[in-house]
Amino acid sequence: MYTIVEIKGDKEGYRCGYCGGSWGKVSYGMWSHAMTVQDYQDLIDRGWRRSGKYVYKPVMNKTCCPQYTIRCHALNFQPSKTHKKILKKIKKFLIKGETPVGQCDDGCDGEPMDSAFGEGREVPPVSPVKMQQCQVEHPVISSNPEETEDVRPATSETLREEPASSPAVKGPRHAPKPGEGADPKKPQCRKAKDLRKERRQQKEQRRQDGEALTSPNPASNQPKNLEEFIADSLPDDALHRLEVRLVRSAPPSPQFRASFNASYQLYKLYQMAIHHDPPDKPSESQFKRFLCDSPLEAETSPDGPEVGYGSFHQQYWLDGRIVAVGVIDILPNCVSSVYLYYHPDFASLSLGSYSALREIAFTRQLQKQSPKLCYYYLGFYIHSCPKMRYKGQYRPSDLLCPETYMWMPIEKCIPRLETSTYARLSEDPQAGDANALKDLSRALVLHRRTVMPYAAYARKRKGSSDEKEVEHYASLVGQTCAERILLYRA
């Protein structure tokens, strides 16, 4: 099985969906006819990302809003106070049907995916040469050179009821009747803040007294983990039922086909309400190209997860209808979040953050079956865009250095990014790219349905040389991928 790609080259001067600039976004792209999950894993570990079958890499030192690949250590993740509030909010909605007035607090929601094309979220209208695996001949290859927006819901505070005693029309004033004053037998009125503080102190004192009298149970002192929050059972009389279903999107499974129309209609509604797309823009074909088509081959492995590797839709069914869909890729080392769309009526439930928490829990579930699958990739972290900083709240997490392709703890990266939008994140000034291109002649190309090293292809080629173009591509994918991926040459 081969990965087959076709160079599309640099794309620059187009609108940025993060800062709104009309000229500053710069990226390098290629069309992927087919791709193995290991090749894509290696590519995203070099800053690449896919949008449908289009695979792109931001030109970090040129683009207006540098996009740093971010990953969360799923096994060590502990939900923050904000995350716990979101999980409790969902549970409260399921039990009582209560939804917050307005939308979620600032920073608690957002899409765990960034399209290659900003607000357009449009796969480029290219017409790549159709290539199938069966068309590729497999000769023995000699090692001798001589022989591939977030846009979050707007934020607002929960509305507070106005006091009922504020009449619209003022009547005549009357002098208040003389009273007896405060009852000396009762304690003086105190501020609610002071009362809460006193109750907390009393509770802490009782806890300490209890620990002194009884031997503590270590298990009872452990914080509640993510799975325990999610698995909290609902009462029998809960108003709503939520079910999460995983369906393979490429190749489409029968379950995916059966729910396709409902999923598309939800996407269309989301795009129009959240991104303000005109009704004709989120077409069915655009939906297929953007979120259903995938170059990833469906693969299984003896030491892999039971569901296999590849592209999936994680559907959230509320009382028998789809209300949200998380698009994900399951790769050898991670679950990679691609996109999320949901019904606008439930925007106040912080479904962006809730789905990310569910996907982290899902990653931990898969890791029990496949030990090396232990990371959750949230796409790109964009420090220069405040609305995209929410991705840094899923700790512990790392950012990918754009020069060495080493992972660095986000806490060490933030000070550098506060100083400059583009920064080398590695602290070692001597460190370099361990997988840098060293030998272009060993890069593989697909020419006239035959696989050959670039050195052999260069000898056969007639006309102007394409060495610089191929060398630029190979330097971006790295030596390892250049020797595995088939670069299509007409």
XYZ file of N, CA and C in Angstrom, residues 126-346:
663
model
N -9.400 21.705 -7.508
C -8.388 21.157 -8.398
C -8.967 19.962 -9.135
N -8.339 19.590 -10.206
C -8.747 18.405 -10.961
C -7.564 17.450 -11.052
N -7.240 16.786 -9.951
C -6.072 15.908 -9.939
C -6.271 14.708 -10.835
N -5.158 14.186 -11.282
C -5.215 12.966 -12.076
C -5.727 11.837 -11.199
N -6.756 11.137 -11.635
C -7.303 10.051 -10.830
C -6.315 8.894 -10.810
N -5.997 8.454 -9.617
C -4.974 7.420 -9.471
C -5.469 6.363 -8.501
N -5.387 5.138 -8.872
C -5.777 4.042 -8.009
C -4.551 3.206 -7.668
N -4.604 2.536 -6.511
C -3.480 1.703 -6.104
C -3.207 0.604 -7.131
N -4.274 0.098 -7.771
C -4.089 -1.018 -8.699
C -3.367 -0.584 -9.971
N -3.253 0.746 -10.202
C -2.582 1.220 -11.402
C -1.075 1.330 -11.215
N -0.625 1.142 -9.992
C 0.799 1.306 -9.701
C 1.507 -0.028 -9.825
N 2.509 -0.080 -10.679
C 3.322 -1.278 -10.782
C 4.345 -1.284 -9.662
N 4.751 -2.448 -9.204
C 5.608 -2.572 -8.038
C 6.915 -3.265 -8.383
N 7.826 -2.606 -9.062
C 9.125 -3.220 -9.350
C 9.983 -3.245 -8.099
N 11.011 -4.073 -8.104
C 11.974 -4.079 -7.009
C 12.796 -2.800 -7.098
N 12.823 -2.049 -6.000
C 13.528 -0.779 -6.003
C 14.893 -0.967 -5.382
N 15.907 -0.710 -6.138
C 17.276 -0.875 -5.646
C 17.631 0.267 -4.709
N 18.399 -0.024 -3.681
C 18.871 1.023 -2.778
C 19.969 1.847 -3.419
N 20.444 1.382 -4.576
C 21.476 2.118 -5.305
C 20.818 3.206 -6.135
N 21.174 4.479 -5.932
C 20.542 5.564 -6.669
C 20.710 5.418 -8.166
N 21.660 4.655 -8.604
C 21.842 4.512 -10.044
C 20.743 3.632 -10.662
N 20.091 2.934 -9.880
C 19.016 2.092 -10.411
C 17.593 2.687 -9.999
N 5.904 12.188 -1.551
C 4.110 13.177 -1.036
C 3.896 14.643 0.509
N -11.634 27.606 12.264
C -12.026 28.787 12.663
C -12.761 28.781 13.904
N -11.887 28.807 13.426
C -12.732 28.552 14.620
C -13.524 29.712 14.962
N -14.308 29.191 14.717
C -15.126 30.302 15.198
C -15.931 29.778 16.349
N -15.835 30.370 17.461
C -16.576 29.929 18.624
C -17.853 30.733 18.752
N -18.840 30.164 19.429
C -20.029 30.955 19.681
C -19.655 32.194 20.469
N -20.378 33.281 20.216
C -20.111 34.510 20.965
C -20.375 34.265 22.423
N -19.741 35.048 23.272
C -19.847 34.813 24.706
C -20.721 35.870 25.356
N -21.369 35.458 26.398
C -22.155 36.411 27.183
C -22.364 35.823 28.554
N -22.554 36.636 29.507
C -22.800 36.159 30.857
C -24.260 35.752 30.982
N -24.516 34.883 31.932
C -25.894 34.488 32.184
C -26.698 35.705 32.591
N -27.863 35.851 31.983
C -28.685 37.019 32.291
C -29.202 36.932 33.712
N -29.234 38.049 34.373
C -29.749 38.119 35.750
C -31.106 38.810 35.750
N -32.004 38.289 36.560
C -33.323 38.901 36.638
C -33.226 40.255 37.312
N -33.970 41.208 36.780
C -34.023 42.523 37.396
C -34.905 42.458 38.631
N -34.601 43.258 39.659
C -35.439 43.255 40.853
C -36.878 43.608 40.503
N -37.816 42.905 41.116
C -39.228 43.128 40.823
C -39.721 44.452 41.371
N -38.993 45.021 42.292
C -39.443 46.242 42.950
C -38.924 47.489 42.267
N -38.787 47.461 40.948
C -38.355 48.668 40.260
C -39.437 49.085 39.283
N -40.466 49.799 39.777
C -41.609 50.161 38.934
C -41.210 51.132 37.848
N -41.957 51.081 36.754
C -41.657 51.968 35.645
C -42.098 53.399 35.947
N -43.172 53.563 36.716
C -43.681 54.902 37.021
C -43.560 55.144 38.505
N -42.982 56.275 38.871
C -42.798 56.588 40.286
C -44.047 57.271 40.831
N -44.511 56.815 41.961
C -45.664 57.437 42.603
C -45.218 58.485 43.604
N -46.146 59.121 44.279
C -45.783 60.140 45.278
C -45.050 59.506 46.434
N -44.119 60.236 46.952
C -43.315 59.725 48.059
C -44.037 59.925 49.378
N -43.957 58.915 50.234
C -44.523 59.004 51.589
C -43.412 58.758 52.587
N -43.447 59.474 53.659
C -42.444 59.277 54.698
C -42.609 57.892 55.292
N -41.531 57.148 55.464
C -41.643 55.798 56.043
C -42.116 55.857 57.476
N -42.870 54.834 57.862
C -43.343 54.760 59.236
C -42.179 54.483 60.171
N -42.224 55.091 61.326
C -41.123 54.836 62.272
C -41.125 53.376 62.713
N -39.938 52.772 62.735
C -39.817 51.381 63.147
C -39.114 51.265 64.475
N -38.963 50.032 64.900
C -38.320 49.782 66.185
C -36.829 49.525 66.046
N -36.350 49.472 64.774
C -34.928 49.222 64.577
C -34.616 47.739 64.620
N -33.344 47.424 64.591
C -32.903 46.027 64.588
C -33.222 45.354 65.902
N -33.595 44.080 65.816
C -33.903 43.299 67.010
C -32.596 42.989 67.730
N -32.388 43.505 68.919
C -31.118 43.261 69.625
C -30.927 41.799 70.010
N -32.028 41.004 70.005
C -31.913 39.597 70.382
C -31.378 38.736 69.230
N -31.418 39.280 68.014
C -30.960 38.508 66.844
C -29.575 38.966 66.439
N -28.781 38.058 65.809
C -27.436 38.445 65.375
C -27.504 39.486 64.256
N -26.477 40.265 64.153
C -26.425 41.295 63.120
C -26.368 40.667 61.730
N -26.932 41.395 60.750
C -26.889 40.923 59.365
C -25.443 40.896 58.881
N -25.139 39.874 58.102
C -23.784 39.755 57.581
C -23.830 39.555 56.068
N -22.749 39.899 55.420
C -22.669 39.754 53.974
C -22.634 38.276 53.581
N -23.265 37.987 52.456
C -23.302 36.599 51.974
C -21.896 36.060 51.741
N -20.979 36.952 51.300
C -19.603 36.544 51.057
C -18.948 36.034 52.334
N -19.201 36.734 53.428
C -18.620 36.315 54.711
C -19.219 34.994 55.184
N -20.527 34.826 54.959
C -21.174 33.580 55.364
C -20.610 32.379 54.600
N -20.391 32.573 53.294
C -19.822 31.480 52.499
C -18.421 31.134 52.969
N -17.640 32.154 53.262
C -16.281 31.934 53.742
C -16.293 31.154 55.050
N -17.213 31.506 55.940
C -17.296 30.813 57.233
C -17.705 29.356 57.049
N -18.652 29.107 56.117
C -19.084 27.725 55.877
C -17.936 26.880 55.315
N -17.134 27.496 54.429
C -15.987 26.757 53.885
C -14.997 26.416 54.990
N -14.747 27.357 55.873
C -13.818 27.112 56.979
C -14.340 26.005 57.901
N -15.648 26.033 58.186
C -16.227 24.996 59.036
C -16.140 23.616 58.372
N -16.386 23.589 57.059
C -16.308 22.327 56.317
C -14.889 21.780 56.332
N -13.914 22.644 56.136
C -12.515 22.231 56.155
C -12.125 21.722 57.539
N -12.628 22.385 58.584
C -12.324 21.965 59.947
C -12.900 20.582 60.235
N -14.163 20.356 59.772
C -14.779 19.039 59.984
C -14.002 17.953 59.255
N -13.516 18.297 58.025
C -12.746 17.320 57.259
C -11.460 16.952 57.982
N -10.771 17.967 58.527
C -9.529 17.710 59.248
C -9.775 16.913 60.519
N -10.869 17.228 61.215
C -11.206 16.478 62.422
C -11.487 15.018 62.086
N -12.186 14.802 60.959
C -12.499 13.437 60.549
C -11.251 12.652 60.193
N -10.275 13.311 59.532
C -9.027 12.646 59.167
C -8.224 12.267 60.402
N -8.327 13.091 61.426
C -7.569 12.805 62.645
C -8.141 11.603 63.383
N -9.473 11.366 63.271
C -10.108 10.281 64.005
C -10.069 8.951 63.262
N -10.100 9.031 61.932
C -10.143 7.788 61.147
C -8.972 7.751 60.192
N -8.544 6.528 59.845
C -7.468 6.390 58.871
C -8.041 6.686 57.487
N -7.432 7.571 56.749
C -7.998 7.970 55.452
C -7.905 6.856 54.413
N -8.877 6.849 53.529
C -8.876 5.914 52.392
C -8.254 6.640 51.203
N -7.078 6.206 50.721
C -6.408 6.921 49.637
C -7.298 7.095 48.409
N -8.123 6.095 48.112
C -8.949 6.180 46.913
C -9.957 7.315 47.003
N -10.466 7.570 48.238
C -11.482 8.610 48.385
C -10.910 10.003 48.213
N -9.583 10.143 48.315
C -8.966 11.457 48.182
C -8.566 11.773 46.745
N -8.718 10.797 45.835
C -8.344 11.014 44.449
C -9.384 11.883 43.754
N -8.933 12.841 42.935
C -9.908 13.662 42.205
C -10.674 12.810 41.202
N -11.892 13.198 40.931
C -12.744 12.496 39.992
C -12.151 12.627 38.597
N -11.964 11.491 37.902
C -11.355 11.582 36.581
C -12.400 11.841 35.506
N -11.921 12.026 34.280
C -12.794 12.400 33.166
C -13.861 11.349 32.916
N -13.460 10.081 32.911
C -14.407 9.017 32.635
C -15.529 8.964 33.674
N -15.196 9.255 34.930
C -16.216 9.240 35.977
C -17.240 10.351 35.776
N -16.784 11.515 35.320
C -17.719 12.591 35.026
C -18.648 12.201 33.880
N -18.073 11.615 32.828
C -18.866 11.271 31.646
C -19.825 10.126 31.939
N -19.360 9.162 32.755
C -20.152 7.950 33.008
C -21.182 8.122 34.107
N -21.271 9.309 34.703
C -22.275 9.529 35.751
C -23.645 9.073 35.251
N -24.270 8.160 35.977
C -25.556 7.626 35.530
C -26.658 8.661 35.677
N -27.607 8.615 34.768
C -28.751 9.516 34.803
C -29.922 8.822 35.482
N -30.787 9.559 36.138
C -31.972 8.936 36.748
C -32.922 8.427 35.669
N -33.803 7.515 36.055
C -34.739 6.927 35.095
C -35.671 7.963 34.486
N -35.940 9.033 35.238
C -36.888 10.038 34.748
C -36.186 11.207 34.053
N -34.907 11.010 33.612
C -34.202 12.069 32.888
C -34.968 12.426 31.622
N -34.991 13.717 31.294
C -35.777 14.182 30.148
C -35.150 13.795 28.810
N -33.823 13.698 28.772
C -33.152 13.452 27.492
C -32.189 12.270 27.597
N -31.933 11.666 26.446
C -30.957 10.585 26.348
C -29.939 10.929 25.266
N -28.663 10.837 25.616
C -27.585 11.142 24.678
C -26.813 9.869 24.365
N -26.595 9.621 23.080
C -25.832 8.449 22.638
C -24.760 8.911 21.655
N -23.541 8.387 21.817
C -22.438 8.724 20.919
C -22.131 7.500 20.066
N -22.192 7.685 18.734
C -21.949 6.579 17.811
C -20.743 6.895 16.930
N -19.885 5.914 16.733
C -18.722 6.057 15.860
C -19.011 5.337 14.552
N -18.957 6.084 13.434
C -19.208 5.475 12.123
C -18.036 5.809 11.204
N -17.596 4.825 10.450
C -16.491 5.066 9.512
C -17.018 5.849 8.316
N -16.292 6.929 7.971
C -16.729 7.793 6.871
C -16.008 7.497 5.567
N -14.817 6.895 5.618
C -14.063 6.601 4.404
C -13.296 5.295 4.577
N -13.651 4.245 3.810
C -14.824 4.194 2.938
C -16.105 4.203 3.770
N -17.187 4.767 3.227
C -18.404 4.937 4.035
C -19.016 3.616 4.465
N -19.300 3.513 5.750
C -19.944 2.318 6.293
C -21.455 2.413 6.057
N -22.177 1.297 6.179
C -23.649 1.344 6.031
C -24.291 2.324 7.015
N -23.769 2.402 8.240
C -24.319 3.333 9.229
C -24.090 4.786 8.810
N -22.929 5.042 8.193
C -22.651 6.394 7.722
C -23.593 6.765 6.579
N -23.799 5.832 5.649
C -24.689 6.096 4.520
C -26.123 6.348 5.004
N -26.558 5.564 5.992
C -27.934 5.688 6.480
C -28.198 7.034 7.145
N -27.158 7.616 7.748
C -27.333 8.888 8.471
C -26.771 10.071 7.688
N -26.369 9.850 6.426
C -25.689 10.904 5.671
C -26.544 12.155 5.510
N -27.794 11.996 5.103
C -28.620 13.175 4.834
C -28.857 13.994 6.099
N -29.138 13.308 7.223
C -29.346 14.029 8.485
C -28.077 14.754 8.903
N -26.915 14.122 8.682
C -25.638 14.739 9.036
C -25.365 15.960 8.157
N -25.661 15.830 6.860
C -25.449 16.970 5.953
C -26.365 18.138 6.296
N -27.634 17.860 6.570
C -28.564 18.941 6.902
C -28.128 19.675 8.178
N -27.573 18.921 9.125
C -27.061 19.544 10.344
C -25.863 20.448 10.014
N -24.968 19.960 9.165
C -23.805 20.762 8.744
C -24.252 22.047 8.060
N -25.212 21.943 7.168
C -25.704 23.115 6.442
C -26.300 24.139 7.410
N -27.080 23.669 8.351
C -27.676 24.557 9.352
C -26.598 25.242 10.184
N -25.581 24.481 10.561
C -24.476 25.027 11.358
C -23.721 26.100 10.584
N -23.388 25.809 9.330
C -22.621 26.763 8.535
C -23.384 28.074 8.348
N -24.685 27.996 8.145
C -25.474 29.207 7.929
C -25.645 30.004 9.222
N -25.852 29.311 10.340
C -26.108 30.016 11.602
C -24.834 30.506 12.274
N -23.780 29.684 12.279
C -22.560 30.021 12.997
C -21.583 30.795 12.121
N -21.431 30.376 10.867
C -20.467 31.032 9.970
C -21.125 31.989 8.984
N -22.465 32.085 9.062
C -23.222 33.029 8.224
C -23.021 32.777 6.731
N -22.904 31.503 6.357
C -22.811 31.155 4.942
C -24.163 31.361 4.267
N -24.187 31.808 3.020
C -25.457 31.844 2.286
C -25.946 30.419 2.056
N -27.259 30.214 1.892
C -27.809 28.856 1.796
C -27.203 27.995 0.705
N -26.733 28.618 -0.406
C -26.207 27.815 -1.504
C -24.745 27.421 -1.321
N -24.072 27.978 -0.316
C -22.638 27.689 -0.165
C -22.369 26.315 0.432
N -23.004 25.952 1.556
C -22.738 24.604 2.100
C -23.498 23.539 1.312
N -23.063 23.305 0.083
C -23.723 22.324 -0.775
C -23.353 20.911 -0.336
N -24.085 19.939 -0.844
C -23.800 18.550 -0.500
C -22.428 18.127 -1.014
N -22.069 18.588 -2.215
C -20.764 18.228 -2.770
C -19.626 18.855 -1.967
N -19.837 20.082 -1.492
C -18.814 20.739 -0.664
C -18.650 19.999 0.656
N -19.770 19.564 1.237
C -19.743 18.799 2.476
C -18.970 17.499 2.296
N -19.214 16.826 1.170
C -18.515 15.565 0.906
C -17.012 15.792 0.761
N -16.619 16.821 -0.026
C -15.199 17.078 -0.254
C -14.491 17.485 1.029
N -15.176 18.270 1.844
C -14.552 18.855 3.030
C -14.476 17.881 4.203
N -15.566 17.156 4.487
C -15.638 16.384 5.727
C -15.891 14.885 5.557
N -16.179 14.450 4.332
C -16.426 13.021 4.118
C -15.291 12.356 3.345
N -14.816 13.021 2.290
C -13.694 12.464 1.533
C -12.430 12.480 2.379
N -11.672 11.420 2.285
C -10.419 11.339 3.029
C -9.434 10.491 2.241
N -8.169 10.879 2.232
C -7.181 10.049 1.534
C -6.751 8.843 2.346
N -7.119 8.811 3.631
C -6.624 7.764 4.522
C -7.230 6.406 4.181
N -6.373 5.438 4.049
C -6.822 4.071 3.807
C -7.298 3.457 5.127
N -8.389 2.696 5.060
C -8.859 1.979 6.247
C -7.893 0.830 6.518
N -7.311 0.819 7.701
C -6.304 -0.193 8.028
C -6.596 -0.815 9.389
N -6.136 -2.019 9.559
C -6.202 -2.692 10.856
C -4.817 -3.240 11.163
N -4.574 -3.482 12.447
C -3.282 -3.987 12.890
C -3.502 -4.879 14.106
N -2.711 -5.950 14.251
C -2.866 -6.825 15.420
C -2.736 -6.079 16.745
N -1.868 -5.046 16.776
C -1.699 -4.290 18.016
C -2.412 -2.950 17.956
N -3.351 -2.810 17.011
C -4.099 -1.567 16.868
C -5.462 -1.640 17.532
N -6.227 -0.561 17.496
C -7.567 -0.554 18.110
C -8.533 -1.437 17.329
N -9.563 -1.929 18.013
C -10.521 -2.844 17.380
C -11.260 -2.190 16.223
N -11.513 -0.881 16.308
C -12.254 -0.193 15.241
C -11.389 0.044 14.017
N -10.072 -0.151 14.140
C -9.157 0.081 13.039
C -8.719 1.534 12.961
N -7.892 1.833 11.955
C -7.404 3.191 11.726
C -8.154 3.805 10.543
N -8.095 5.129 10.451
C -8.707 5.816 9.321
C -9.561 6.977 9.754
N -10.547 7.345 8.906
C -11.379 8.529 9.131
C -12.782 8.123 9.585
N -13.285 8.842 10.587
C -14.572 8.512 11.209
C -15.363 9.786 11.513
N -16.673 9.589 11.683
C -17.543 10.620 12.244
C -18.043 10.102 13.591
N -17.904 10.925 14.602
C -18.436 10.587 15.921
C -19.726 11.375 16.095
N -20.850 10.678 16.026
C -22.159 11.329 16.004
C -22.772 11.373 17.402
N -23.322 12.521 17.745
C -23.999 12.712 19.031
C -25.503 12.726 18.775
N -26.168 11.668 19.241
C -27.605 11.505 19.025
C -28.348 11.878 20.311
N -29.221 12.849 20.216
C -30.036 13.282 21.354
C -31.485 12.910 21.076
N -32.013 12.009 21.871
C -33.403 11.571 21.728
C -33.716 11.141 20.289
N -32.756 10.431 19.670
C -33.018 9.860 18.360
C -32.692 10.742 17.169
N -32.081 11.907 17.378
C -31.685 12.741 16.239
C -30.263 13.254 16.444
N -29.553 13.460 15.327
C -28.173 13.937 15.409
C -28.163 15.424 15.751
N -27.412 15.783 16.796
C -27.309 17.197 17.177
C -25.883 17.717 17.069
N -24.905 16.818 16.898
C -23.514 17.247 16.737
C -22.726 16.113 16.091
N -21.685 16.488 15.346
C -20.807 15.499 14.711
C -19.365 15.961 14.858
N -18.522 15.098 15.417
C -17.095 15.349 15.491
C -16.391 14.506 14.445
N -15.656 15.146 13.541
C -14.925 14.434 12.496
C -13.512 14.166 13.014
N -13.100 12.905 13.007
C -11.804 12.541 13.588
C -11.058 11.556 12.699
N -9.748 11.529 12.869
C -8.896 10.513 12.256
C -8.262 9.695 13.380
N -8.298 8.383 13.250
C -7.627 7.512 14.210
C -6.323 7.055 13.567
N -5.206 7.440 14.163
C -3.873 7.189 13.612
C -3.069 6.322 14.578
N -1.896 5.845 14.173
C -1.129 4.942 15.042
C -0.803 5.507 16.414
N -0.568 6.818 16.519
C -0.169 7.391 17.808
C -1.200 8.319 18.423
N -2.302 8.565 17.723
C -3.208 9.602 18.236
C -4.602 9.493 17.638
N -5.510 10.228 18.275
C -6.783 10.607 17.664
C -6.622 12.066 17.263
N -6.832 12.351 15.984
C -6.661 13.705 15.468
C -8.027 14.308 15.174
N -8.336 15.412 15.832
C -9.614 16.083 15.639
C -9.571 16.893 14.346
N -10.566 16.713 13.507
C -10.613 17.380 12.210
C -11.591 18.550 12.213
N -12.820 18.331 12.679
C -13.825 19.395 12.653
C -14.971 19.011 13.574
N -15.764 20.001 13.952
C -16.985 19.762 14.723
C -18.072 20.670 14.181
N -19.261 20.125 14.022
C -20.424 20.971 13.723
C -21.590 20.482 14.565
N -22.503 21.396 14.913
C -23.578 21.052 15.835
C -24.813 21.903 15.539
N -25.923 21.525 16.133
C -27.172 22.265 15.942
C -27.073 23.586 16.697
N -27.351 24.698 16.033
C -27.213 26.015 16.688
C -28.081 26.175 17.933
N -29.184 25.431 18.023
C -30.049 25.551 19.200
C -29.341 25.132 20.483
N -28.251 24.365 20.336
C -27.548 23.864 21.521
C -26.185 24.534 21.704
